[in-house]
Short mmCIF file of C-alpha atoms in Angstrom, two decimals:
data_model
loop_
_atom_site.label_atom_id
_atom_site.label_comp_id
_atom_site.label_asym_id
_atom_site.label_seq_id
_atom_site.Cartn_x
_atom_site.Cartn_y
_atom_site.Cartn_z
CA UNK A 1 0.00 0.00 0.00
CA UNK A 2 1.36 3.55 -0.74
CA UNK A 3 3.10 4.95 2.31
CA UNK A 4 5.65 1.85 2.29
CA UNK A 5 9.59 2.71 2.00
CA UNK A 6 9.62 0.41 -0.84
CA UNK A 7 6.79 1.79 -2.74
CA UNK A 8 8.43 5.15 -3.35
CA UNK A 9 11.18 5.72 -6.13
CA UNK A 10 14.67 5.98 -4.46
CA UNK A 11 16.16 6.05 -7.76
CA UNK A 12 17.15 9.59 -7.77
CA UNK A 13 18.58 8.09 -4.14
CA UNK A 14 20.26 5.29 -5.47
CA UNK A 15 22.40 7.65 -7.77
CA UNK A 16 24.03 9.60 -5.14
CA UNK A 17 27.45 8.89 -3.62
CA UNK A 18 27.71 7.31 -0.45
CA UNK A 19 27.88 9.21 2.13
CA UNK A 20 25.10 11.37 0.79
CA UNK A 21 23.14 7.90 0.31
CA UNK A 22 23.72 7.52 3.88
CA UNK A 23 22.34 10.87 4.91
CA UNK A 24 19.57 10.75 2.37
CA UNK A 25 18.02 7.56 3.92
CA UNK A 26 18.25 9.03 7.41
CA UNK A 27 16.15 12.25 5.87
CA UNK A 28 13.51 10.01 4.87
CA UNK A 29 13.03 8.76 8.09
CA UNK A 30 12.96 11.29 9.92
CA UNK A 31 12.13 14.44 8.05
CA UNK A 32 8.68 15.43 7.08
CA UNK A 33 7.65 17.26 3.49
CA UNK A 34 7.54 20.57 5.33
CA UNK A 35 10.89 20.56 6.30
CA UNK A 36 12.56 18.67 3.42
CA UNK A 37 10.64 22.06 1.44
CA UNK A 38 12.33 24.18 3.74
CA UNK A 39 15.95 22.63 4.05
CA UNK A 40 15.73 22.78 -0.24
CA UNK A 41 15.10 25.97 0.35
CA UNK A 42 18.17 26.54 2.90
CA UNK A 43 20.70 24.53 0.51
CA UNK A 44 21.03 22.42 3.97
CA UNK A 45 19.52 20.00 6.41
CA UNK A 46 21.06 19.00 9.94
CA UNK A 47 21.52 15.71 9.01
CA UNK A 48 24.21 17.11 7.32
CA UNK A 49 25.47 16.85 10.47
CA UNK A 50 26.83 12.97 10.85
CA UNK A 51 29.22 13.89 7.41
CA UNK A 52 32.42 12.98 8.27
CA UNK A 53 34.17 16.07 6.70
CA UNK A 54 31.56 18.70 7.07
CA UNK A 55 34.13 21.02 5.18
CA UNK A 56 33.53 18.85 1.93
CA UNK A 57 30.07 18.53 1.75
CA UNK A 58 29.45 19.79 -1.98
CA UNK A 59 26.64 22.26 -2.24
CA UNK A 60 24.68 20.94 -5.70
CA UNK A 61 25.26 17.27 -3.87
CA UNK A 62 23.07 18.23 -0.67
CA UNK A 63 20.72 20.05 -2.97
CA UNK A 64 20.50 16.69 -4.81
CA UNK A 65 20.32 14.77 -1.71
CA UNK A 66 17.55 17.00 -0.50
CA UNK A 67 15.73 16.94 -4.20
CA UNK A 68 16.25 12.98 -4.07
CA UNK A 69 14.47 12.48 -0.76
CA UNK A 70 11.48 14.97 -1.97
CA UNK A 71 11.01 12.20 -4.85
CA UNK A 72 10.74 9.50 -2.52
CA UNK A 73 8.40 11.15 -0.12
CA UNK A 74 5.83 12.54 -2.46
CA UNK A 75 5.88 9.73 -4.64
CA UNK A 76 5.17 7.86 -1.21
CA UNK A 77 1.83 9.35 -0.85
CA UNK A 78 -1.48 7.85 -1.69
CA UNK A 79 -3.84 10.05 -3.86
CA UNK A 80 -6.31 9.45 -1.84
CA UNK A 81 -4.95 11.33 1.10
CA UNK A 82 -7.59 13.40 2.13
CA UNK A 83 -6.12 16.96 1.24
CA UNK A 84 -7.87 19.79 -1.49
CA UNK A 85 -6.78 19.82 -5.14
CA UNK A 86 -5.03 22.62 -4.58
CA UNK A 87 -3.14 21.15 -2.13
CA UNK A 88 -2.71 18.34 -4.22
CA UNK A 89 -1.53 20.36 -7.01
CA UNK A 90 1.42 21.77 -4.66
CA UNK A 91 2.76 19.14 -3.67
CA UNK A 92 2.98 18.37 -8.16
CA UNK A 93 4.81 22.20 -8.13
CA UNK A 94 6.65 20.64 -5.51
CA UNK A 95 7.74 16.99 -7.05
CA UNK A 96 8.83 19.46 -10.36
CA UNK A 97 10.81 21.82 -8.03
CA UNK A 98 13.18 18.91 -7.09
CA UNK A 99 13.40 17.60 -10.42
CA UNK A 100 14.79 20.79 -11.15
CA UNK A 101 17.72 20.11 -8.99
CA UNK A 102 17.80 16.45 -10.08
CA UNK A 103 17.45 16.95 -14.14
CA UNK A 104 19.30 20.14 -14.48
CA UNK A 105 16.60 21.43 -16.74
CA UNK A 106 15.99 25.20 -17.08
CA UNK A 107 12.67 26.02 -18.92
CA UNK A 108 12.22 22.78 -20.42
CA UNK A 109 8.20 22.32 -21.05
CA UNK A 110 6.60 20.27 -18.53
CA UNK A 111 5.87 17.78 -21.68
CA UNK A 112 9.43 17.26 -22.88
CA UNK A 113 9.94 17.00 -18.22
CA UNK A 114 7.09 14.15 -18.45
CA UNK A 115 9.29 12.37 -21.37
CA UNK A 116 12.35 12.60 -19.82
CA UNK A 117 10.89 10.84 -16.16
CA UNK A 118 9.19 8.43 -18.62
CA UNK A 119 13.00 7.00 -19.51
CA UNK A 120 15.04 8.24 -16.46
CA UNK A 121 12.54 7.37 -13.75
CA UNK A 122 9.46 5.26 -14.42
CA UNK A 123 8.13 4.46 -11.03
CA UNK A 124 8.04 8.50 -10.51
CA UNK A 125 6.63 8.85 -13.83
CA UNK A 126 4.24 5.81 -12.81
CA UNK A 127 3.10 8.30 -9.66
CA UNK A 128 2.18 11.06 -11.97
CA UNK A 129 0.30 9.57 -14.55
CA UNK A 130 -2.00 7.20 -12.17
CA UNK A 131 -5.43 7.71 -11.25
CA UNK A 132 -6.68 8.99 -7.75
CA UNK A 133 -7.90 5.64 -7.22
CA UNK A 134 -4.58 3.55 -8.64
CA UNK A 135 -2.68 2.27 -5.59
CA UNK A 136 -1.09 -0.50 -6.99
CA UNK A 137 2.45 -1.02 -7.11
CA UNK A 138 4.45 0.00 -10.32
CA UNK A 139 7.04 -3.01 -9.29
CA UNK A 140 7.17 -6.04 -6.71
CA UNK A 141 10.39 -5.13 -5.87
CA UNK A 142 11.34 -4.73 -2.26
CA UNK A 143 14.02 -3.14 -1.33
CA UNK A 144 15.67 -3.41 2.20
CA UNK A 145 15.47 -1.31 4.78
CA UNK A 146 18.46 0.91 4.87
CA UNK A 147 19.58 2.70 7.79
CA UNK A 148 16.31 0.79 9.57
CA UNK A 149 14.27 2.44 7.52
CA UNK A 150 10.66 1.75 9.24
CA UNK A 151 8.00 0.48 6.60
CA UNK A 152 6.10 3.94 7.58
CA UNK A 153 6.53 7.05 7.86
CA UNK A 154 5.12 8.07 11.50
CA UNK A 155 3.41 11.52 11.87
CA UNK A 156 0.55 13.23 13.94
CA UNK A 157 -2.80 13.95 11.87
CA UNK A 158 -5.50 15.29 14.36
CA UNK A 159 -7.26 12.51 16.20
CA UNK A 160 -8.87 11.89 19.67
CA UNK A 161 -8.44 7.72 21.06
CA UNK A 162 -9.38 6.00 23.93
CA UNK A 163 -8.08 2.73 24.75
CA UNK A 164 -9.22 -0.47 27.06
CA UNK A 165 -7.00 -3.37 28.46
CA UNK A 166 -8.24 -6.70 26.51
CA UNK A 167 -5.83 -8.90 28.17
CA UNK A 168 -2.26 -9.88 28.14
CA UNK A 169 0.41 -12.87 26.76
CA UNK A 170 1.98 -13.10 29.83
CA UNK A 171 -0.69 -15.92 31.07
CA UNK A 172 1.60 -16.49 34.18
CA UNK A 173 0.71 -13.22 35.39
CA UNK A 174 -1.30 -12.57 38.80
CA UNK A 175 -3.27 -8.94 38.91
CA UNK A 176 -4.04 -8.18 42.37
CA UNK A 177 -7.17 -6.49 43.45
CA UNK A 178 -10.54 -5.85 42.56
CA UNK A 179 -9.88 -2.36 40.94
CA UNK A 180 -7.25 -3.31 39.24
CA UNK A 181 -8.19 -6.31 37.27
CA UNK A 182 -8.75 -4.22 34.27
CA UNK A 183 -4.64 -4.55 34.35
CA UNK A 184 -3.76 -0.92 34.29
CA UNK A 185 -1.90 0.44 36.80
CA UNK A 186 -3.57 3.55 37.90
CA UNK A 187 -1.61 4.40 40.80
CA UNK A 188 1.70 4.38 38.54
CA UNK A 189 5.07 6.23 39.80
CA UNK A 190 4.43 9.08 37.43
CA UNK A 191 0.81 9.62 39.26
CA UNK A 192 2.25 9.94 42.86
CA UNK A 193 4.55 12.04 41.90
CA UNK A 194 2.52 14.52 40.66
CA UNK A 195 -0.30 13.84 43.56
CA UNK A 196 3.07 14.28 46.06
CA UNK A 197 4.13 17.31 44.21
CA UNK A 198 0.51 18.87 44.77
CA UNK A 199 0.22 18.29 48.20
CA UNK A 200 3.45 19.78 48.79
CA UNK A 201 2.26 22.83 46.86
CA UNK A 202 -0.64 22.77 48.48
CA UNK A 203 0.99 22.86 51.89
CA UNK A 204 3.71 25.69 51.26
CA UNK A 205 0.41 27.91 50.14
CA UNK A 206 -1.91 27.22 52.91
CA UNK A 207 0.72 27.65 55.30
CA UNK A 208 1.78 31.54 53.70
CA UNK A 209 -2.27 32.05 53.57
CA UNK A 210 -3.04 30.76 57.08
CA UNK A 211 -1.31 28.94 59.59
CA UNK A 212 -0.07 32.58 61.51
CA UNK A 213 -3.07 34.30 61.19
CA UNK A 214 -6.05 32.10 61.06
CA UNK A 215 -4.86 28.60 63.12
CA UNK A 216 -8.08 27.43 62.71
CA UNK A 217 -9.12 27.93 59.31
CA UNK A 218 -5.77 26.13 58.77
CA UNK A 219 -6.63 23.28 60.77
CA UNK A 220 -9.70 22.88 58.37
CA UNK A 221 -7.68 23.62 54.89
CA UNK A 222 -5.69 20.15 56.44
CA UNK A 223 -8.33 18.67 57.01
CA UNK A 224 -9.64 18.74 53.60
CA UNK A 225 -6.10 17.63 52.46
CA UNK A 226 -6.48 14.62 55.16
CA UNK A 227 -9.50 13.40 53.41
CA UNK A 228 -8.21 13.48 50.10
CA UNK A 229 -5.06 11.77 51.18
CA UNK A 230 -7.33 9.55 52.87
CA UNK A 231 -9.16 8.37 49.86
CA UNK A 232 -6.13 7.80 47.66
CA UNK A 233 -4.74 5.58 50.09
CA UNK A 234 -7.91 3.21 50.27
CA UNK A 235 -8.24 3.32 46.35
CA UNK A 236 -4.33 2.65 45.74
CA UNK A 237 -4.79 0.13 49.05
CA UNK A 238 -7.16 -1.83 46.90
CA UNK A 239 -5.87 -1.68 43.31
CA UNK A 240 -2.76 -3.45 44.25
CA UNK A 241 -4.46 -5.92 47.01
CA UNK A 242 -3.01 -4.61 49.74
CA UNK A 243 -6.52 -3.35 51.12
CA UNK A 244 -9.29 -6.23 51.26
CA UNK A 245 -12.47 -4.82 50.05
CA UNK A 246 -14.34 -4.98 53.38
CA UNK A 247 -11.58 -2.85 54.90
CA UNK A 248 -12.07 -0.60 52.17
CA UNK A 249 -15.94 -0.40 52.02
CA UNK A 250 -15.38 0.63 56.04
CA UNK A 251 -12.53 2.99 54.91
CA UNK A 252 -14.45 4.87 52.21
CA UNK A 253 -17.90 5.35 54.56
CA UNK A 254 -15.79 6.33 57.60
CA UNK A 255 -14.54 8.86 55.10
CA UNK A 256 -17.39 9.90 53.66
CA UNK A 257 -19.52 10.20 56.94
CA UNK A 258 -16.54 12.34 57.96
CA UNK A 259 -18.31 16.41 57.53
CA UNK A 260 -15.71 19.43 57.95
CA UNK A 261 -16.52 21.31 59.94
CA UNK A 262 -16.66 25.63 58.79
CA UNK A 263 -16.94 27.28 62.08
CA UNK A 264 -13.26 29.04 61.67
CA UNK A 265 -14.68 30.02 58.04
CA UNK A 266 -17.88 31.83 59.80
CA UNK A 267 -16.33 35.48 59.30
CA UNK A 268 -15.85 34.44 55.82
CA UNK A 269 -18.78 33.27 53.63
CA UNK A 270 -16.72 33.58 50.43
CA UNK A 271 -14.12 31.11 51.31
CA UNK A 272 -16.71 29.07 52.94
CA UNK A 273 -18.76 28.43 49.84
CA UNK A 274 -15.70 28.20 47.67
CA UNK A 275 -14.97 25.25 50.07
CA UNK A 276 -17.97 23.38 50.50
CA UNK A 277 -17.84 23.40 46.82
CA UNK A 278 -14.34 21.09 46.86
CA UNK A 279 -15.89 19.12 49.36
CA UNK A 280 -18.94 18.42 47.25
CA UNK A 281 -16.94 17.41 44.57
CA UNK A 282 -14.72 15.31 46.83
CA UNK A 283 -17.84 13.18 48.10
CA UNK A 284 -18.77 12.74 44.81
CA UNK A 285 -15.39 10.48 44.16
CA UNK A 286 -15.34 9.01 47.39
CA UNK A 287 -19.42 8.06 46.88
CA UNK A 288 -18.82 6.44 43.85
CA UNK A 289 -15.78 4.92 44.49
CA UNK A 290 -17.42 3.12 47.65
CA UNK A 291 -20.66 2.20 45.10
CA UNK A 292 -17.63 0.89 42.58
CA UNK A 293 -16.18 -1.55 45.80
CA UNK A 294 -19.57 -2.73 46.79
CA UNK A 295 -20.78 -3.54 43.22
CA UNK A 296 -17.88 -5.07 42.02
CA UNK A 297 -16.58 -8.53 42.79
CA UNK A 298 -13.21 -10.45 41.94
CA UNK A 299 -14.40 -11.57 39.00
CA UNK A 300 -16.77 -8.59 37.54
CA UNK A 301 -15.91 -4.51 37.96
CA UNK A 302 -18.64 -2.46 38.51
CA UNK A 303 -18.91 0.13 35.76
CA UNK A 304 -21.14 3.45 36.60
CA UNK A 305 -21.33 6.62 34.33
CA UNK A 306 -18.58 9.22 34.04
CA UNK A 307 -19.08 11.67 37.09
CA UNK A 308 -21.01 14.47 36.03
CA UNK A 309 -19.68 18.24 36.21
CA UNK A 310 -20.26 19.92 39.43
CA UNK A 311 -20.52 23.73 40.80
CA UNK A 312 -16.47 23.91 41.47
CA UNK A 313 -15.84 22.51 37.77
CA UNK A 314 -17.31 25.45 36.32
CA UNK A 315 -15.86 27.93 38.72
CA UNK A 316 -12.72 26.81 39.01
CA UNK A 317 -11.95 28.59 35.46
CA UNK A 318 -12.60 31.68 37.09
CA UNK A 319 -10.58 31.57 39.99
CA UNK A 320 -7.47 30.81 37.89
CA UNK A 321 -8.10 33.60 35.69
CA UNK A 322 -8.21 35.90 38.68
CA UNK A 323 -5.04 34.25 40.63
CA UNK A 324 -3.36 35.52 37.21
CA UNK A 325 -4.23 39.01 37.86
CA UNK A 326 -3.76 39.33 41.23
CA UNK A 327 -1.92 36.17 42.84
CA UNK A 328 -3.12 34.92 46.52
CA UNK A 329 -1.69 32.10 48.40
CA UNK A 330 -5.26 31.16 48.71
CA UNK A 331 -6.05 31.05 45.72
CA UNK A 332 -3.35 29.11 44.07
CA UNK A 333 -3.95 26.55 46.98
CA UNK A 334 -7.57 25.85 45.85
CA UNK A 335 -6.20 25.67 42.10
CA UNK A 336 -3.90 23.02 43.46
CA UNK A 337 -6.30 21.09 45.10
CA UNK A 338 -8.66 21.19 42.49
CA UNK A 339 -6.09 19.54 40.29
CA UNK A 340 -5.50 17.15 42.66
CA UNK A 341 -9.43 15.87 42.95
CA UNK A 342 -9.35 16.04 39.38
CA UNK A 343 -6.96 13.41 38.79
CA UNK A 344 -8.62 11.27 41.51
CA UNK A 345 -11.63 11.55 39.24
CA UNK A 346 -9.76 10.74 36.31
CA UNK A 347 -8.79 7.41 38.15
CA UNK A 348 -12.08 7.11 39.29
CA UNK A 349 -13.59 7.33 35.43
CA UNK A 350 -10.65 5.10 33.83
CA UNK A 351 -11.79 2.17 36.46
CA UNK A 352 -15.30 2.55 36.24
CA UNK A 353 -16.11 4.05 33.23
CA UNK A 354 -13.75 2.88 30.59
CA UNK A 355 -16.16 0.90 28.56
CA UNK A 356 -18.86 3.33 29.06
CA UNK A 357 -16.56 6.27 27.25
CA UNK A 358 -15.99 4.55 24.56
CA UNK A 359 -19.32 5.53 23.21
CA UNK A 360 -18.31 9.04 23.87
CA UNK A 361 -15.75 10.50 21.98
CA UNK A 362 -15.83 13.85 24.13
CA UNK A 363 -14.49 12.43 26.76
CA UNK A 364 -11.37 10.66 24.67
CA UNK A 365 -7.99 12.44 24.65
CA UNK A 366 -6.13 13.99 21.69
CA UNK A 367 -2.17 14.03 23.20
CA UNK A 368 -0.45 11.41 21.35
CA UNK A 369 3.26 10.66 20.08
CA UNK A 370 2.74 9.87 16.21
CA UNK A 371 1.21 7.14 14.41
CA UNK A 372 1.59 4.99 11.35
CA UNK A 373 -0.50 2.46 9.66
CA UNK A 374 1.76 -0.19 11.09
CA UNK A 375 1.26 1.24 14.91
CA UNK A 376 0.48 3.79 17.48
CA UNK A 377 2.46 5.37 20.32
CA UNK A 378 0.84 7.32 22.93
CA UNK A 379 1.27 9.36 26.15
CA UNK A 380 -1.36 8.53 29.17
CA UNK A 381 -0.39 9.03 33.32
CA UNK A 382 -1.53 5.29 33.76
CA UNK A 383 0.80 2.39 33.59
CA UNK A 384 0.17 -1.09 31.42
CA UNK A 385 2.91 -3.74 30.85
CA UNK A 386 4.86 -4.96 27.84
CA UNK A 387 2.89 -7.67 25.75
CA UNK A 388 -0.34 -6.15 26.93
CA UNK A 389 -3.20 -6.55 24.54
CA UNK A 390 -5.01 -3.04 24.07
CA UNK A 391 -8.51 -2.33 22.11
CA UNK A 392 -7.73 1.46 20.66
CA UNK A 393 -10.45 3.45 19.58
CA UNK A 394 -9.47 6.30 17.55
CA UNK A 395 -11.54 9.22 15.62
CA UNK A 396 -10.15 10.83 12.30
CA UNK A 397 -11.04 13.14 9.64
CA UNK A 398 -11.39 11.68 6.59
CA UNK A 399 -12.47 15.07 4.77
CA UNK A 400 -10.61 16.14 2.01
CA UNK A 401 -12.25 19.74 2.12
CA UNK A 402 -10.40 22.10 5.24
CA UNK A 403 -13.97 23.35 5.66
CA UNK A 404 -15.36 20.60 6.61
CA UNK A 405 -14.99 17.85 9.27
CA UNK A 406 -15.85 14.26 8.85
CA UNK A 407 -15.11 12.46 11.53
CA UNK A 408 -14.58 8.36 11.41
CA UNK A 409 -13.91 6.13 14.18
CA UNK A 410 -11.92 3.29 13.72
CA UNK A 411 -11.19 0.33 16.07
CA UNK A 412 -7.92 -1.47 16.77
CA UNK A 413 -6.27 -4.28 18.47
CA UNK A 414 -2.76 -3.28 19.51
CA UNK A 415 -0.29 -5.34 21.82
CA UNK A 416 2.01 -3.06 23.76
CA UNK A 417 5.84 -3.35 22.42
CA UNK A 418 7.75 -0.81 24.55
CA UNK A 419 7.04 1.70 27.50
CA UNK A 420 9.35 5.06 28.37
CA UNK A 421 8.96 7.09 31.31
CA UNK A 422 8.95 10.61 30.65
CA UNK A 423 9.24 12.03 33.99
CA UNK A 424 9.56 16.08 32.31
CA UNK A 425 5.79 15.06 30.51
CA UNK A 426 4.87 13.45 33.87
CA UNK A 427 3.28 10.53 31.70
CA UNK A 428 4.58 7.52 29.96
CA UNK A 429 5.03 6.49 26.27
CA UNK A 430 3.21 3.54 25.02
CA UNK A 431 4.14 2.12 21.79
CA UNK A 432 2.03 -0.48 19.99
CA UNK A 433 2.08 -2.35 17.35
CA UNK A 434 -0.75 -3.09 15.77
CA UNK A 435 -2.46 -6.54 15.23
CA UNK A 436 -3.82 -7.78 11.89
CA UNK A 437 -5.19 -4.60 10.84
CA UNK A 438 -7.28 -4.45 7.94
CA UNK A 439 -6.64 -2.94 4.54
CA UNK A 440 -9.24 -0.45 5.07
CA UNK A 441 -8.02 0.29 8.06
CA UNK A 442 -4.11 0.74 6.66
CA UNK A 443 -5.50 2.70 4.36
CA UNK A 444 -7.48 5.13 6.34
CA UNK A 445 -4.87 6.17 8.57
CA UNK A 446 -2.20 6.42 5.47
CA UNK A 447 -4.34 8.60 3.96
CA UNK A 448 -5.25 11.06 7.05
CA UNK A 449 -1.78 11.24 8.20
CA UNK A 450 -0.57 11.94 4.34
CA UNK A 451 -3.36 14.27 4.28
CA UNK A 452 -2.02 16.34 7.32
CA UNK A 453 1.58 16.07 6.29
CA UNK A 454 0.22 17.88 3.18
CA UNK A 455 -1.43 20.40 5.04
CA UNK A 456 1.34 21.03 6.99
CA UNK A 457 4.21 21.70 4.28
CA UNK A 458 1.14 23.26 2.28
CA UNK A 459 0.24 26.08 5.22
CA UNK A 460 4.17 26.15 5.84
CA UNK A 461 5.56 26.72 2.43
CA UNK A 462 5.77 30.43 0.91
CA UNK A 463 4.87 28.97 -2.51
CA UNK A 464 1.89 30.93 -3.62
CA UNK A 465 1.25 35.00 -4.77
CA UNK A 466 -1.27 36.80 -3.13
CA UNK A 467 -3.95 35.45 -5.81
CA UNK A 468 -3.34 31.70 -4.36
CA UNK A 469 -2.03 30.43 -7.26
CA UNK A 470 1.61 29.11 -8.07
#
């Protein structure tokens, strides 16, 4: 299928010395059209950079080089990719602007250019001539993968996904707890941290705002903290078996039945309500989460709706617009907590709810590394294992006009290949590769991540006069 390495013409590559062979394979897998555009521009790329004598490089040589890898990446794309004609039509201006540099052809009509590919270059020749719908393969022949040249290009199109845990090849393996017999690790070390970082943040604040001057309403402001801390505990206690779910059920309604009480906040009705609004939202998790315990058993998990939006969600907004203006201690405490309940209830809704937002594409995330017909790699705060068997849901658009969206969900089996902490993203990396996916499938993603690599050199180049046209 188009997108391959071996179903785009390297024979402009092929010609080039070595060392510029070397450096032109490494461009392809790395670079994307917008910058390969803008280092032809330049008369340079950085990947210049590994040449053993940078002093030699010859200047028409890297504009070759460049020009060379241009050929292989647009004659890599499907035309199906779901871009405008006019986009379409400049990445053709494109394809002849490296010829240019390839042919050594000044003014030569674009019939006698056509001719000349026609001899010198078939396969390229091949690319122009074909249909829209012609994907076939000019040859069979594969060629191998220099400088591990991956089968796809990888690249970001724009694309919301939510994924489930389906299981896992290590059979051997024991999951302990209730909670966590969905297999991901909620509680991972990049999620503490940035719970422990919180609370510390939390602390330093409340103690500037209060601890001299209002003792009491201190005491409360740790209070709320205490409860919080306390209902991490029993959740974490639980996911990795090291709370039975009795202990928890009595854990979660001793916490629950546990009121704060405002009397230190009776001077200040402001604060009061802003409080009693985190505390709402804090029963909320620690209701449901006790409802998720009781309902669930060792060999079924519970699954409720996604907790609905409360008073504090919509205020919070607010309140960090004004700490920006006019910075409190206070304030930035409250921010801090509410970030903190809000990735309780994160947990809460990837336990409970995971099935139930698949239905929902609202509620799926958009942050991801790249993707490739071949495989996905993602970023998420919550922890799986290597040879884990993921079900990824994932929404494109497959709309060839910028002005409008069509959206198209597509679902895929993936099995987990390699995880990277990335403690200055405070997530980790999850690469997948995917398993038996469909042509269809394949093709869909080629074509909307060839579609926003497009877009992107397209939007990026300076290649059009102010009447749009080239």
């Amino acid at each position: 299928m188009p997108g391959t390495h071996y179903d785009s013409d390297h024979f402009f590559i092929e010609l080039l010395p070595f060392q510029y062979k070397r450096v032109a394979f490494r461009i392809l897998r790395q670079a994307p059209l917008q910058i390969l555009l803008r280092d032809l521009n330049a008369g340079y790329s950085e990947h210049f950079n590994i040449f053993p004598d940078p002093n030699a490089l010859n200047t028409k040589l890297v504009e070759r080089t460049i020009s060379a890898c241009i050929v292989a990446k647009i004659t890599s794309f499907s035309k199906e990719s779901y871009v405008s004609q006019v986009q379409f039509r400049f990445v053709e201006e494109a394809l002849f602007k490296a010829f240019y540099h390839l042919l050594e052809f000044d003014g030569l009509p674009r019939k006698a250019v056509m001719e000349l590919l026609a001899q010198e270059a078939p396969k390229t020749y091949h690319w122009l001539t074909k249909s829209k719908h012609d994907n076939g393969k000019y040859s069979l022949a594969i060629r191998s993968r220099r400088e591990n040249t991956r089968r796809y290009f990888r690249y970001q199109a724009k694309m919301k996904y939510h994924f489930i845990r389906m299981g896992s090849h290590e059979t051997n393996k024991v999951i302990q707890g209730n909670i966590f017999s969905t297999g991901i690790q909620h509680f991972s070390k990049i999620v503490n941290n940035k719970l422990d970082r919180l609370v510390m943040e939390y602390l330093q604040n409340i103690k500037a705002a209060l601890q001299e001057r209002f003792p009491e309403a201190y005491d409360l402001f740790i209070d709320v903290l205490d409860k919080l801390e306390y209902l991490r505990e029993v959740i974490n206690g639980v996911s990795v078996g090291q709370v039975d779910i009795a202990n928890a059920k009595r854990f979660l309604a001793e916490n629950l039945e546990h009121h704060l009480d405002y009397a230190s906040l009776a001077q200040n009705a402001r604060t009061e309500s802003i409080l009693r609004d985190f505390e709402e939202k804090l029963n909320q998790i620690n209701r449901h989460t006790l409802e998720l315990v009781e309902k669930s058993t060792p060999h079924s998990l519970y699954e409720g709706p996604v907790l609905k939006k409360l008073k504090i969600d919509q205020d919070i907004r607010g309140y960090v617009d004004k700490n920006k203006v006019s910075p409190s201690n206070l304030l930035t405490a409250f921010v801090h907590l509410y970030h903190y309940i809000l990735l309780l209830e994160k947990i809460y809704n990837s336990i409970s709810s995971s099935n139930y937002i698949i239905i929902f594409p609202e509620y799926w995330v958009d942050r991801y590394h790249d993707l490739s017909p071949g495989g996905f790699a993602f970023y998420t705060e919550f922890l799986v294992d290597i040879n884990d068997i993921l079900e990824i849901f994932m929404q494109v658009n497959v709309s060839a006009d910028p002005k409008v969206e069509k959206l198209e969900i597509i679902q895929q089996r993936v099995k987990v290949v390699r995880i990277e902490e990335k403690p200055n993203l405070e997530c980790y990396l999850i690469a997948c590769h995917f398993l038996m996916a469909d042509d269809e499938t394949r093709m869909t993603i080629n074509n909307a991540l060839q579609g926003q690599e497009i877009v992107d050199a397209f939007n990026a180049a300076d290649l059009l006069d102010g009447a749009g046209e080239f």
